[in-house]
Amino acid sequence: MKEKILVLGSNGQIGTELVSALRLDYGSDNVIACDIRRPDYEIKNAGPFEFVNVLDKDILKVIFEKYKPTQVYLLAALLSATGEQNPKLAWDLNMNGLLNVLDFALVYKTAKVYWPSSIAVFGPNSPKNNTPQYCTMDPNTVYGISKLAGERWCEYYHQKYGLDVRSIRYPGLISWKAAPGGGTTDYAVHIFHEALKKGNYASFLSATTALPMMYMDDAIRGTIELMNAPADQITIRSSYNFAGVSFTPEVLAAEIRKHIPDFKLSYTGNDHRQQIADSWPSSIDDGFAKKDWAWKPEFDLAKMTADMLINLKK
Ligand code: SER
């Protein structure tokens, strides 16, 4: 089948790299980048671009009609920290954006839909370490609430209407190409920029806050592997636990010091994101992803840190 792929929310931290990867696999003309903002990577990643607001059903209809996509990736969302600044907007975008896309995917018979969930679906009463796929989930951010509700909708559309929806619960994603967009895990990207620029960084999360993280190369590869897996191997239609590495700011700083020996880490204290981080898992059990579609991360802390610093230095 000739693929036509829409990436909605293409200018964000994930979209920027996903569009490039998909264009390598499927050809530039077959991957349509869509966002509410003009892309600043246009020249490097030449290919079709459309202005699309996922809350605007008229525009979505035009785009589905024009491209009749075989696959849709919906990445447009408000993340955890920004979501808390504007809870109603976060709910509206994260929830109605998803429902709009699921509905158009049914009408236009889109073969596969991808929608990202997050470790934010877990909450203070979820097990902290090696958090299992199925456990108590009581998210207390609007982002986490919208992701948990979205997971239920994805499974619902699969069970009731047969839509082939696939999803991953991303941990904090670490990358150098595009900036992260307002998450609680963003410190783990900022720290690299500041280490190279100033030799020091003040973390808004405490020294001992361990969170699940992943290098973007692994996240993109895992996402495409999930989308390419045979449908009958996908046993989870809500969203898969997905793990890379777990570390604290302290441990990350120690790894950075192997490259920048004088690097100094301090702590701002008193940041609203600390509470969010405290309600999330420290590490994730991704046994189902391993079993169902042979997931295996390639980047550990050392390899990720070295790669981040080499690329940011350029
Ligand atoms: N990186 C996201 C956030 O911090 C988690 O999915 O909001």
PDB file of C-alpha atoms and ligand atoms in Angstrom:
ATOM      1  CA  MET A   1       0.000   0.000   0.000  1.00  0.00           C
ATOM      2  CA  LYS A   2       1.254   3.492  -0.810  1.00  0.00           C
ATOM      3  CA  GLU A   3       1.361   5.403   2.448  1.00  0.00           C
ATOM      4  CA  LYS A   4       0.229   9.014   3.002  1.00  0.00           C
ATOM      5  CA  ILE A   5       1.111  10.116   6.509  1.00  0.00           C
ATOM      6  CA  LEU A   6      -0.172  13.148   8.418  1.00  0.00           C
ATOM      7  CA  VAL A   7       1.846  14.368  11.395  1.00  0.00           C
ATOM      8  CA  LEU A   8      -0.310  16.767  13.420  1.00  0.00           C
ATOM      9  CA  GLY A   9       1.789  18.885  15.784  1.00  0.00           C
ATOM     10  CA  SER A  10       4.869  18.454  13.593  1.00  0.00           C
ATOM     11  CA  ASN A  11       6.931  21.358  14.971  1.00  0.00           C
ATOM     12  CA  GLY A  12       7.324  20.137  18.532  1.00  0.00           C
ATOM     13  CA  GLN A  13      10.143  18.218  20.189  1.00  0.00           C
ATOM     14  CA  ILE A  14       8.904  14.834  18.905  1.00  0.00           C
ATOM     15  CA  GLY A  15       7.332  15.974  15.618  1.00  0.00           C
ATOM     16  CA  THR A  16      10.491  17.638  14.344  1.00  0.00           C
ATOM     17  CA  GLU A  17      12.399  14.353  14.500  1.00  0.00           C
ATOM     18  CA  LEU A  18       9.520  12.043  13.651  1.00  0.00           C
ATOM     19  CA  VAL A  19       8.791  13.883  10.385  1.00  0.00           C
ATOM     20  CA  SER A  20      12.443  13.528   9.302  1.00  0.00           C
ATOM     21  CA  ALA A  21      12.490   9.819  10.162  1.00  0.00           C
ATOM     22  CA  LEU A  22       9.195   9.107   8.391  1.00  0.00           C
ATOM     23  CA  ARG A  23      10.313  11.049   5.312  1.00  0.00           C
ATOM     24  CA  LEU A  24      13.421   8.864   5.074  1.00  0.00           C
ATOM     25  CA  ASP A  25      11.244   5.747   5.233  1.00  0.00           C
ATOM     26  CA  TYR A  26       8.319   6.825   3.057  1.00  0.00           C
ATOM     27  CA  GLY A  27       9.597   9.688   0.870  1.00  0.00           C
ATOM     28  CA  SER A  28       9.290  13.406   1.620  1.00  0.00           C
ATOM     29  CA  ASP A  29       6.141  13.969  -0.415  1.00  0.00           C
ATOM     30  CA  ASN A  30       4.251  11.258   1.455  1.00  0.00           C
ATOM     31  CA  VAL A  31       4.685  12.769   4.914  1.00  0.00           C
ATOM     32  CA  ILE A  32       2.653  15.921   5.504  1.00  0.00           C
ATOM     33  CA  ALA A  33       3.832  18.057   8.406  1.00  0.00           C
ATOM     34  CA  CYS A  34       0.953  19.973  10.051  1.00  0.00           C
ATOM     35  CA  ASP A  35       1.113  22.539  12.821  1.00  0.00           C
ATOM     36  CA  ILE A  36      -0.408  25.836  13.920  1.00  0.00           C
ATOM     37  CA  ARG A  37       3.017  27.488  13.549  1.00  0.00           C
ATOM     38  CA  ARG A  38       5.264  27.816  10.522  1.00  0.00           C
ATOM     39  CA  PRO A  39       8.120  25.281  10.735  1.00  0.00           C
ATOM     40  CA  ASP A  40      11.595  26.688  11.224  1.00  0.00           C
ATOM     41  CA  TYR A  41      13.235  23.566   9.857  1.00  0.00           C
ATOM     42  CA  GLU A  42      11.622  24.004   6.444  1.00  0.00           C
ATOM     43  CA  ILE A  43      14.794  24.131   4.405  1.00  0.00           C
ATOM     44  CA  LYS A  44      16.460  21.155   6.028  1.00  0.00           C
ATOM     45  CA  ASN A  45      13.361  19.018   5.900  1.00  0.00           C
ATOM     46  CA  ALA A  46      11.738  20.056   2.641  1.00  0.00           C
ATOM     47  CA  GLY A  47       8.342  18.455   2.190  1.00  0.00           C
ATOM     48  CA  PRO A  48       4.670  19.329   2.360  1.00  0.00           C
ATOM     49  CA  PHE A  49       3.451  21.522   5.230  1.00  0.00           C
ATOM     50  CA  GLU A  50      -0.100  22.560   6.171  1.00  0.00           C
ATOM     51  CA  PHE A  51      -1.396  24.916   8.824  1.00  0.00           C
ATOM     52  CA  VAL A  52      -3.743  22.810  10.939  1.00  0.00           C
ATOM     53  CA  ASN A  53      -5.378  23.438  14.288  1.00  0.00           C
ATOM     54  CA  VAL A  54      -6.632  20.060  15.517  1.00  0.00           C
ATOM     55  CA  LEU A  55      -9.529  21.800  17.275  1.00  0.00           C
ATOM     56  CA  ASP A  56     -10.792  23.163  13.940  1.00  0.00           C
ATOM     57  CA  LYS A  57     -12.949  20.432  12.416  1.00  0.00           C
ATOM     58  CA  ASP A  58     -13.422  22.338   9.142  1.00  0.00           C
ATOM     59  CA  ILE A  59      -9.678  22.478   8.514  1.00  0.00           C
ATOM     60  CA  LEU A  60      -9.228  18.854   9.577  1.00  0.00           C
ATOM     61  CA  LYS A  61     -11.918  17.791   7.116  1.00  0.00           C
ATOM     62  CA  VAL A  62     -10.184  19.661   4.296  1.00  0.00           C
ATOM     63  CA  ILE A  63      -6.855  18.011   5.152  1.00  0.00           C
ATOM     64  CA  PHE A  64      -8.292  14.484   5.448  1.00  0.00           C
ATOM     65  CA  GLU A  65     -10.195  15.023   2.182  1.00  0.00           C
ATOM     66  CA  LYS A  66      -7.103  16.342   0.391  1.00  0.00           C
ATOM     67  CA  TYR A  67      -4.620  13.659   1.483  1.00  0.00           C
ATOM     68  CA  LYS A  68      -6.787  10.670   2.464  1.00  0.00           C
ATOM     69  CA  PRO A  69      -4.039   9.656   4.898  1.00  0.00           C
ATOM     70  CA  THR A  70      -3.258   5.989   5.515  1.00  0.00           C
ATOM     71  CA  GLN A  71      -1.565   6.901   8.814  1.00  0.00           C
ATOM     72  CA  VAL A  72      -2.041   9.804  11.217  1.00  0.00           C
ATOM     73  CA  TYR A  73       0.257  10.766  14.085  1.00  0.00           C
ATOM     74  CA  LEU A  74      -1.416  13.191  16.503  1.00  0.00           C
ATOM     75  CA  LEU A  75       1.250  14.949  18.569  1.00  0.00           C
ATOM     76  CA  ALA A  76      -0.405  18.322  19.240  1.00  0.00           C
ATOM     77  CA  ALA A  77      -0.825  18.669  23.023  1.00  0.00           C
ATOM     78  CA  LEU A  78      -0.182  20.810  26.071  1.00  0.00           C
ATOM     79  CA  LEU A  79       2.311  19.091  28.406  1.00  0.00           C
ATOM     80  CA  SER A  80       2.302  18.752  32.175  1.00  0.00           C
ATOM     81  CA  ALA A  81       3.812  22.036  33.368  1.00  0.00           C
ATOM     82  CA  THR A  82       2.111  24.280  30.783  1.00  0.00           C
ATOM     83  CA  GLY A  83      -1.128  22.386  31.256  1.00  0.00           C
ATOM     84  CA  GLU A  84      -1.245  23.388  34.921  1.00  0.00           C
ATOM     85  CA  GLN A  85      -1.055  27.058  33.884  1.00  0.00           C
ATOM     86  CA  ASN A  86      -4.142  26.636  31.717  1.00  0.00           C
ATOM     87  CA  PRO A  87      -6.069  23.490  32.714  1.00  0.00           C
ATOM     88  CA  LYS A  88      -9.174  24.097  30.589  1.00  0.00           C
ATOM     89  CA  LEU A  89      -7.166  24.730  27.435  1.00  0.00           C
ATOM     90  CA  ALA A  90      -5.046  21.615  28.134  1.00  0.00           C
ATOM     91  CA  TRP A  91      -8.175  19.500  28.528  1.00  0.00           C
ATOM     92  CA  ASP A  92      -9.766  20.985  25.407  1.00  0.00           C
ATOM     93  CA  LEU A  93      -6.706  20.529  23.175  1.00  0.00           C
ATOM     94  CA  ASN A  94      -5.619  17.135  24.507  1.00  0.00           C
ATOM     95  CA  MET A  95      -9.107  15.629  24.553  1.00  0.00           C
ATOM     96  CA  ASN A  96     -11.098  17.238  21.751  1.00  0.00           C
ATOM     97  CA  GLY A  97      -8.075  17.208  19.452  1.00  0.00           C
ATOM     98  CA  LEU A  98      -7.914  13.432  19.943  1.00  0.00           C
ATOM     99  CA  LEU A  99     -11.654  12.855  19.492  1.00  0.00           C
ATOM    100  CA  ASN A 100     -11.684  14.970  16.316  1.00  0.00           C
ATOM    101  CA  VAL A 101      -8.841  12.956  14.823  1.00  0.00           C
ATOM    102  CA  LEU A 102     -10.303   9.580  15.841  1.00  0.00           C
ATOM    103  CA  ASP A 103     -13.627  10.551  14.232  1.00  0.00           C
ATOM    104  CA  PHE A 104     -12.062  11.716  10.960  1.00  0.00           C
ATOM    105  CA  ALA A 105      -9.875   8.603  10.904  1.00  0.00           C
ATOM    106  CA  LEU A 106     -13.063   6.506  10.963  1.00  0.00           C
ATOM    107  CA  VAL A 107     -14.809   8.557   8.282  1.00  0.00           C
ATOM    108  CA  TYR A 108     -11.789   8.553   5.953  1.00  0.00           C
ATOM    109  CA  LYS A 109     -10.823   4.940   6.756  1.00  0.00           C
ATOM    110  CA  THR A 110      -7.337   5.823   7.948  1.00  0.00           C
ATOM    111  CA  ALA A 111      -5.528   2.503   8.374  1.00  0.00           C
ATOM    112  CA  LYS A 112      -3.519   3.423  11.501  1.00  0.00           C
ATOM    113  CA  VAL A 113      -3.553   6.193  14.091  1.00  0.00           C
ATOM    114  CA  TYR A 114      -0.759   6.978  16.544  1.00  0.00           C
ATOM    115  CA  TRP A 115      -1.347   9.000  19.697  1.00  0.00           C
ATOM    116  CA  PRO A 116       1.195   9.474  22.491  1.00  0.00           C
ATOM    117  CA  SER A 117       0.362   8.970  26.130  1.00  0.00           C
ATOM    118  CA  SER A 118       2.754   9.601  29.004  1.00  0.00           C
ATOM    119  CA  ILE A 119       4.108   8.457  32.365  1.00  0.00           C
ATOM    120  CA  ALA A 120       1.855  11.277  33.626  1.00  0.00           C
ATOM    121  CA  VAL A 121      -1.075   8.813  33.603  1.00  0.00           C
ATOM    122  CA  PHE A 122       0.316   7.474  36.881  1.00  0.00           C
ATOM    123  CA  GLY A 123      -0.230   9.217  40.187  1.00  0.00           C
ATOM    124  CA  PRO A 124       0.735   9.267  43.868  1.00  0.00           C
ATOM    125  CA  ASN A 125      -0.880   5.882  44.548  1.00  0.00           C
ATOM    126  CA  SER A 126       0.725   4.091  41.602  1.00  0.00           C
ATOM    127  CA  PRO A 127       3.735   1.902  42.497  1.00  0.00           C
ATOM    128  CA  LYS A 128       6.856   4.114  42.224  1.00  0.00           C
ATOM    129  CA  ASN A 129       9.461   1.626  41.059  1.00  0.00           C
ATOM    130  CA  ASN A 130       9.126  -0.540  37.987  1.00  0.00           C
ATOM    131  CA  THR A 131       5.587   0.771  37.635  1.00  0.00           C
ATOM    132  CA  PRO A 132       3.568  -1.984  35.939  1.00  0.00           C
ATOM    133  CA  GLN A 133       1.312  -1.631  32.905  1.00  0.00           C
ATOM    134  CA  TYR A 134      -1.788  -2.279  34.988  1.00  0.00           C
ATOM    135  CA  CYS A 135      -2.014  -0.716  38.449  1.00  0.00           C
ATOM    136  CA  THR A 136      -3.692   2.086  40.412  1.00  0.00           C
ATOM    137  CA  MET A 137      -3.734   5.213  38.251  1.00  0.00           C
ATOM    138  CA  ASP A 138      -4.717   8.473  39.917  1.00  0.00           C
ATOM    139  CA  PRO A 139      -3.041  11.258  37.906  1.00  0.00           C
ATOM    140  CA  ASN A 140      -3.295  14.670  39.550  1.00  0.00           C
ATOM    141  CA  THR A 141      -2.277  16.934  36.668  1.00  0.00           C
ATOM    142  CA  VAL A 142      -4.707  17.935  33.941  1.00  0.00           C
ATOM    143  CA  TYR A 143      -2.166  16.570  31.462  1.00  0.00           C
ATOM    144  CA  GLY A 144      -2.174  13.169  33.160  1.00  0.00           C
ATOM    145  CA  ILE A 145      -5.962  13.168  33.468  1.00  0.00           C
ATOM    146  CA  SER A 146      -6.340  13.961  29.756  1.00  0.00           C
ATOM    147  CA  LYS A 147      -3.810  11.279  28.793  1.00  0.00           C
ATOM    148  CA  LEU A 148      -5.532   8.629  30.915  1.00  0.00           C
ATOM    149  CA  ALA A 149      -8.944   9.558  29.481  1.00  0.00           C
ATOM    150  CA  GLY A 150      -7.411   9.607  25.980  1.00  0.00           C
ATOM    151  CA  GLU A 151      -6.045   6.094  26.485  1.00  0.00           C
ATOM    152  CA  ARG A 152      -9.531   4.878  27.352  1.00  0.00           C
ATOM    153  CA  TRP A 153     -10.919   6.549  24.198  1.00  0.00           C
ATOM    154  CA  CYS A 154      -8.237   4.934  22.033  1.00  0.00           C
ATOM    155  CA  GLU A 155      -9.116   1.500  23.364  1.00  0.00           C
ATOM    156  CA  TYR A 156     -12.819   2.296  22.967  1.00  0.00           C
ATOM    157  CA  TYR A 157     -12.446   3.268  19.289  1.00  0.00           C
ATOM    158  CA  HIS A 158     -10.453   0.095  18.714  1.00  0.00           C
ATOM    159  CA  GLN A 159     -12.970  -2.187  20.431  1.00  0.00           C
ATOM    160  CA  LYS A 160     -16.185  -0.547  19.213  1.00  0.00           C
ATOM    161  CA  TYR A 161     -15.202   0.584  15.733  1.00  0.00           C
ATOM    162  CA  GLY A 162     -12.163  -1.523  14.870  1.00  0.00           C
ATOM    163  CA  LEU A 163      -9.877   1.505  14.462  1.00  0.00           C
ATOM    164  CA  ASP A 164      -6.200   0.506  14.522  1.00  0.00           C
ATOM    165  CA  VAL A 165      -4.987   2.960  17.181  1.00  0.00           C
ATOM    166  CA  ARG A 166      -1.553   2.522  18.738  1.00  0.00           C
ATOM    167  CA  SER A 167       0.027   4.389  21.615  1.00  0.00           C
ATOM    168  CA  ILE A 168       3.064   4.628  23.865  1.00  0.00           C
ATOM    169  CA  ARG A 169       3.393   6.151  27.342  1.00  0.00           C
ATOM    170  CA  TYR A 170       6.477   8.289  26.758  1.00  0.00           C
ATOM    171  CA  PRO A 171       8.869   9.015  29.596  1.00  0.00           C
ATOM    172  CA  GLY A 172      10.771  12.339  29.621  1.00  0.00           C
ATOM    173  CA  LEU A 173      12.346  12.719  26.183  1.00  0.00           C
ATOM    174  CA  ILE A 174      15.873  14.028  25.784  1.00  0.00           C
ATOM    175  CA  SER A 175      16.932  15.559  22.488  1.00  0.00           C
ATOM    176  CA  TRP A 176      19.027  18.296  20.934  1.00  0.00           C
ATOM    177  CA  LYS A 177      17.243  19.142  17.668  1.00  0.00           C
ATOM    178  CA  ALA A 178      14.124  20.880  19.006  1.00  0.00           C
ATOM    179  CA  ALA A 179      13.329  22.292  22.434  1.00  0.00           C
ATOM    180  CA  PRO A 180      10.951  20.450  24.767  1.00  0.00           C
ATOM    181  CA  GLY A 181       7.557  22.075  25.155  1.00  0.00           C
ATOM    182  CA  GLY A 182       6.737  22.783  28.780  1.00  0.00           C
ATOM    183  CA  GLY A 183       7.099  19.464  30.582  1.00  0.00           C
ATOM    184  CA  THR A 184       8.249  18.497  34.059  1.00  0.00           C
ATOM    185  CA  THR A 185      11.121  16.468  32.620  1.00  0.00           C
ATOM    186  CA  ASP A 186      12.512  19.423  30.613  1.00  0.00           C
ATOM    187  CA  TYR A 187      15.338  20.016  33.112  1.00  0.00           C
ATOM    188  CA  ALA A 188      17.100  16.986  31.638  1.00  0.00           C
ATOM    189  CA  VAL A 189      17.388  18.841  28.317  1.00  0.00           C
ATOM    190  CA  HIS A 190      18.107  22.345  29.697  1.00  0.00           C
ATOM    191  CA  ILE A 191      20.953  20.980  31.816  1.00  0.00           C
ATOM    192  CA  PHE A 192      22.970  20.044  28.698  1.00  0.00           C
ATOM    193  CA  HIS A 193      22.560  23.477  27.089  1.00  0.00           C
ATOM    194  CA  GLU A 194      23.590  25.279  30.276  1.00  0.00           C
ATOM    195  CA  ALA A 195      26.471  22.898  30.997  1.00  0.00           C
ATOM    196  CA  LEU A 196      28.006  23.778  27.627  1.00  0.00           C
ATOM    197  CA  LYS A 197      27.148  27.490  27.737  1.00  0.00           C
ATOM    198  CA  LYS A 198      27.814  28.375  31.376  1.00  0.00           C
ATOM    199  CA  GLY A 199      29.296  25.356  33.125  1.00  0.00           C
ATOM    200  CA  ASN A 200      26.513  25.356  35.697  1.00  0.00           C
ATOM    201  CA  TYR A 201      22.785  24.716  35.997  1.00  0.00           C
ATOM    202  CA  ALA A 202      20.125  25.325  38.632  1.00  0.00           C
ATOM    203  CA  SER A 203      17.686  22.411  38.528  1.00  0.00           C
ATOM    204  CA  PHE A 204      14.017  22.996  39.343  1.00  0.00           C
ATOM    205  CA  LEU A 205      13.779  19.351  40.492  1.00  0.00           C
ATOM    206  CA  SER A 206      15.568  18.150  43.616  1.00  0.00           C
ATOM    207  CA  ALA A 207      18.816  16.138  43.647  1.00  0.00           C
ATOM    208  CA  THR A 208      17.097  12.831  44.378  1.00  0.00           C
ATOM    209  CA  THR A 209      14.089  13.054  42.057  1.00  0.00           C
ATOM    210  CA  ALA A 210      14.371   9.967  39.859  1.00  0.00           C
ATOM    211  CA  LEU A 211      12.239   9.966  36.701  1.00  0.00           C
ATOM    212  CA  PRO A 212      11.924   7.661  33.689  1.00  0.00           C
ATOM    213  CA  MET A 213      13.643   9.186  30.640  1.00  0.00           C
ATOM    214  CA  MET A 214      14.600   8.235  27.096  1.00  0.00           C
ATOM    215  CA  TYR A 215      16.836   9.511  24.330  1.00  0.00           C
ATOM    216  CA  MET A 216      14.853  10.757  21.341  1.00  0.00           C
ATOM    217  CA  ASP A 217      16.560   8.370  18.892  1.00  0.00           C
ATOM    218  CA  ASP A 218      15.154   5.459  20.882  1.00  0.00           C
ATOM    219  CA  ALA A 219      11.727   7.084  21.194  1.00  0.00           C
ATOM    220  CA  ILE A 220      11.415   7.684  17.442  1.00  0.00           C
ATOM    221  CA  ARG A 221      12.645   4.203  16.552  1.00  0.00           C
ATOM    222  CA  GLY A 222      10.290   2.608  19.112  1.00  0.00           C
ATOM    223  CA  THR A 223       7.342   4.614  17.828  1.00  0.00           C
ATOM    224  CA  ILE A 224       7.921   3.562  14.225  1.00  0.00           C
ATOM    225  CA  GLU A 225       8.530  -0.053  15.281  1.00  0.00           C
ATOM    226  CA  LEU A 226       5.196  -0.081  17.105  1.00  0.00           C
ATOM    227  CA  MET A 227       3.453   1.365  14.046  1.00  0.00           C
ATOM    228  CA  ASN A 228       5.076  -1.244  11.783  1.00  0.00           C
ATOM    229  CA  ALA A 229       4.288  -4.224  14.016  1.00  0.00           C
ATOM    230  CA  PRO A 230       1.603  -6.639  12.732  1.00  0.00           C
ATOM    231  CA  ALA A 231      -1.791  -5.631  14.161  1.00  0.00           C
ATOM    232  CA  ASP A 232      -2.383  -9.019  15.773  1.00  0.00           C
ATOM    233  CA  GLN A 233       0.728  -8.578  17.922  1.00  0.00           C
ATOM    234  CA  ILE A 234      -0.602  -5.390  19.505  1.00  0.00           C
ATOM    235  CA  THR A 235      -2.321  -6.637  22.646  1.00  0.00           C
ATOM    236  CA  ILE A 236      -2.631  -3.220  24.293  1.00  0.00           C
ATOM    237  CA  ARG A 237      -4.865  -0.617  22.663  1.00  0.00           C
ATOM    238  CA  SER A 238      -4.821   1.891  25.507  1.00  0.00           C
ATOM    239  CA  SER A 239      -1.078   2.682  25.638  1.00  0.00           C
ATOM    240  CA  TYR A 240       2.144   0.749  26.209  1.00  0.00           C
ATOM    241  CA  ASN A 241       4.539   1.323  29.111  1.00  0.00           C
ATOM    242  CA  PHE A 242       7.850   2.247  27.464  1.00  0.00           C
ATOM    243  CA  ALA A 243      11.199   2.492  29.249  1.00  0.00           C
ATOM    244  CA  GLY A 244      14.674   3.738  28.466  1.00  0.00           C
ATOM    245  CA  VAL A 245      16.751   4.964  31.408  1.00  0.00           C
ATOM    246  CA  SER A 246      15.944   6.379  34.846  1.00  0.00           C
ATOM    247  CA  PHE A 247      18.060   8.908  36.709  1.00  0.00           C
ATOM    248  CA  THR A 248      18.067  11.831  39.134  1.00  0.00           C
ATOM    249  CA  PRO A 249      19.501  15.311  38.429  1.00  0.00           C
ATOM    250  CA  GLU A 250      22.449  14.345  40.635  1.00  0.00           C
ATOM    251  CA  VAL A 251      23.244  11.219  38.636  1.00  0.00           C
ATOM    252  CA  LEU A 252      22.887  13.064  35.325  1.00  0.00           C
ATOM    253  CA  ALA A 253      25.222  15.818  36.539  1.00  0.00           C
ATOM    254  CA  ALA A 254      27.827  13.200  37.525  1.00  0.00           C
ATOM    255  CA  GLU A 255      27.667  11.769  34.004  1.00  0.00           C
ATOM    256  CA  ILE A 256      28.024  15.252  32.460  1.00  0.00           C
ATOM    257  CA  ARG A 257      31.095  15.822  34.664  1.00  0.00           C
ATOM    258  CA  LYS A 258      32.846  12.967  32.866  1.00  0.00           C
ATOM    259  CA  HIS A 259      32.894  15.340  29.859  1.00  0.00           C
ATOM    260  CA  ILE A 260      32.849  18.748  31.611  1.00  0.00           C
ATOM    261  CA  PRO A 261      34.719  18.142  34.903  1.00  0.00           C
ATOM    262  CA  ASP A 262      33.936  21.573  36.420  1.00  0.00           C
ATOM    263  CA  PHE A 263      30.198  21.412  35.790  1.00  0.00           C
ATOM    264  CA  LYS A 264      28.249  22.624  38.828  1.00  0.00           C
ATOM    265  CA  LEU A 265      24.671  21.679  39.678  1.00  0.00           C
ATOM    266  CA  SER A 266      22.540  23.656  42.111  1.00  0.00           C
ATOM    267  CA  TYR A 267      18.843  23.605  42.929  1.00  0.00           C
ATOM    268  CA  THR A 268      16.261  26.376  42.691  1.00  0.00           C
ATOM    269  CA  GLY A 269      13.907  24.763  45.216  1.00  0.00           C
ATOM    270  CA  ASN A 270      10.281  25.808  45.539  1.00  0.00           C
ATOM    271  CA  ASP A 271       9.076  24.962  42.011  1.00  0.00           C
ATOM    272  CA  HIS A 272       5.557  23.726  41.211  1.00  0.00           C
ATOM    273  CA  ARG A 273       7.011  21.050  38.930  1.00  0.00           C
ATOM    274  CA  GLN A 274       8.531  19.247  41.935  1.00  0.00           C
ATOM    275  CA  GLN A 275       5.063  18.180  43.081  1.00  0.00           C
ATOM    276  CA  ILE A 276       4.264  16.852  39.646  1.00  0.00           C
ATOM    277  CA  ALA A 277       7.515  14.878  39.531  1.00  0.00           C
ATOM    278  CA  ASP A 278       6.869  13.491  43.022  1.00  0.00           C
ATOM    279  CA  SER A 279       3.570  12.032  41.835  1.00  0.00           C
ATOM    280  CA  TRP A 280       5.174  10.173  38.905  1.00  0.00           C
ATOM    281  CA  PRO A 281       7.006   6.827  38.720  1.00  0.00           C
ATOM    282  CA  SER A 282      10.774   6.607  39.172  1.00  0.00           C
ATOM    283  CA  SER A 283      11.071   3.740  36.722  1.00  0.00           C
ATOM    284  CA  ILE A 284       8.784   1.810  34.395  1.00  0.00           C
ATOM    285  CA  ASP A 285       8.194  -1.886  33.654  1.00  0.00           C
ATOM    286  CA  ASP A 286       7.794  -2.153  29.876  1.00  0.00           C
ATOM    287  CA  GLY A 287       7.510  -5.941  29.676  1.00  0.00           C
ATOM    288  CA  PHE A 288       4.516  -5.825  27.302  1.00  0.00           C
ATOM    289  CA  ALA A 289       6.335  -3.655  24.750  1.00  0.00           C
ATOM    290  CA  LYS A 290       9.297  -6.056  24.892  1.00  0.00           C
ATOM    291  CA  LYS A 291       7.091  -9.100  24.471  1.00  0.00           C
ATOM    292  CA  ASP A 292       4.592  -7.789  21.884  1.00  0.00           C
ATOM    293  CA  TRP A 293       6.841  -5.865  19.480  1.00  0.00           C
ATOM    294  CA  ALA A 294      10.376  -6.659  20.637  1.00  0.00           C
ATOM    295  CA  TRP A 295      11.105  -3.228  22.118  1.00  0.00           C
ATOM    296  CA  LYS A 296      14.729  -2.699  23.183  1.00  0.00           C
ATOM    297  CA  PRO A 297      16.331   0.691  23.960  1.00  0.00           C
ATOM    298  CA  GLU A 298      19.830   1.366  22.627  1.00  0.00           C
ATOM    299  CA  PHE A 299      20.859   4.412  24.646  1.00  0.00           C
ATOM    300  CA  ASP A 300      21.930   4.136  28.269  1.00  0.00           C
ATOM    301  CA  LEU A 301      22.861   7.190  30.348  1.00  0.00           C
ATOM    302  CA  ALA A 302      26.498   7.253  29.206  1.00  0.00           C
ATOM    303  CA  LYS A 303      25.734   6.883  25.487  1.00  0.00           C
ATOM    304  CA  MET A 304      22.933   9.451  25.640  1.00  0.00           C
ATOM    305  CA  THR A 305      25.054  12.018  27.496  1.00  0.00           C
ATOM    306  CA  ALA A 306      27.967  11.664  25.091  1.00  0.00           C
ATOM    307  CA  ASP A 307      25.692  11.986  22.067  1.00  0.00           C
ATOM    308  CA  MET A 308      23.858  15.039  23.464  1.00  0.00           C
ATOM    309  CA  LEU A 309      27.098  16.873  24.174  1.00  0.00           C
ATOM    310  CA  ILE A 310      28.694  16.055  20.808  1.00  0.00           C
ATOM    311  CA  ASN A 311      25.654  17.292  18.894  1.00  0.00           C
ATOM    312  CA  LEU A 312      25.002  20.396  20.980  1.00  0.00           C
ATOM    313  CA  LYS A 313      28.654  21.418  20.656  1.00  0.00           C
ATOM    314  CA  LYS A 314      28.262  21.484  16.874  1.00  0.00           C
TER     315      LYS A 314
HETATM  316  N1  SER B   1       7.746  14.961  29.312  1.00  0.00           N
HETATM  317  C1  SER B   1       6.383  15.040  29.717  1.00  0.00           C
HETATM  318  C2  SER B   1       6.180  16.112  30.720  1.00  0.00           C
HETATM  319  O1  SER B   1       7.088  16.327  31.496  1.00  0.00           O
HETATM  320  C3  SER B   1       5.922  13.727  30.280  1.00  0.00           C
HETATM  321  O2  SER B   1       5.195  13.062  29.331  1.00  0.00           O
HETATM  322  O3  SER B   1       5.150  16.703  30.759  1.00  0.00           O
END
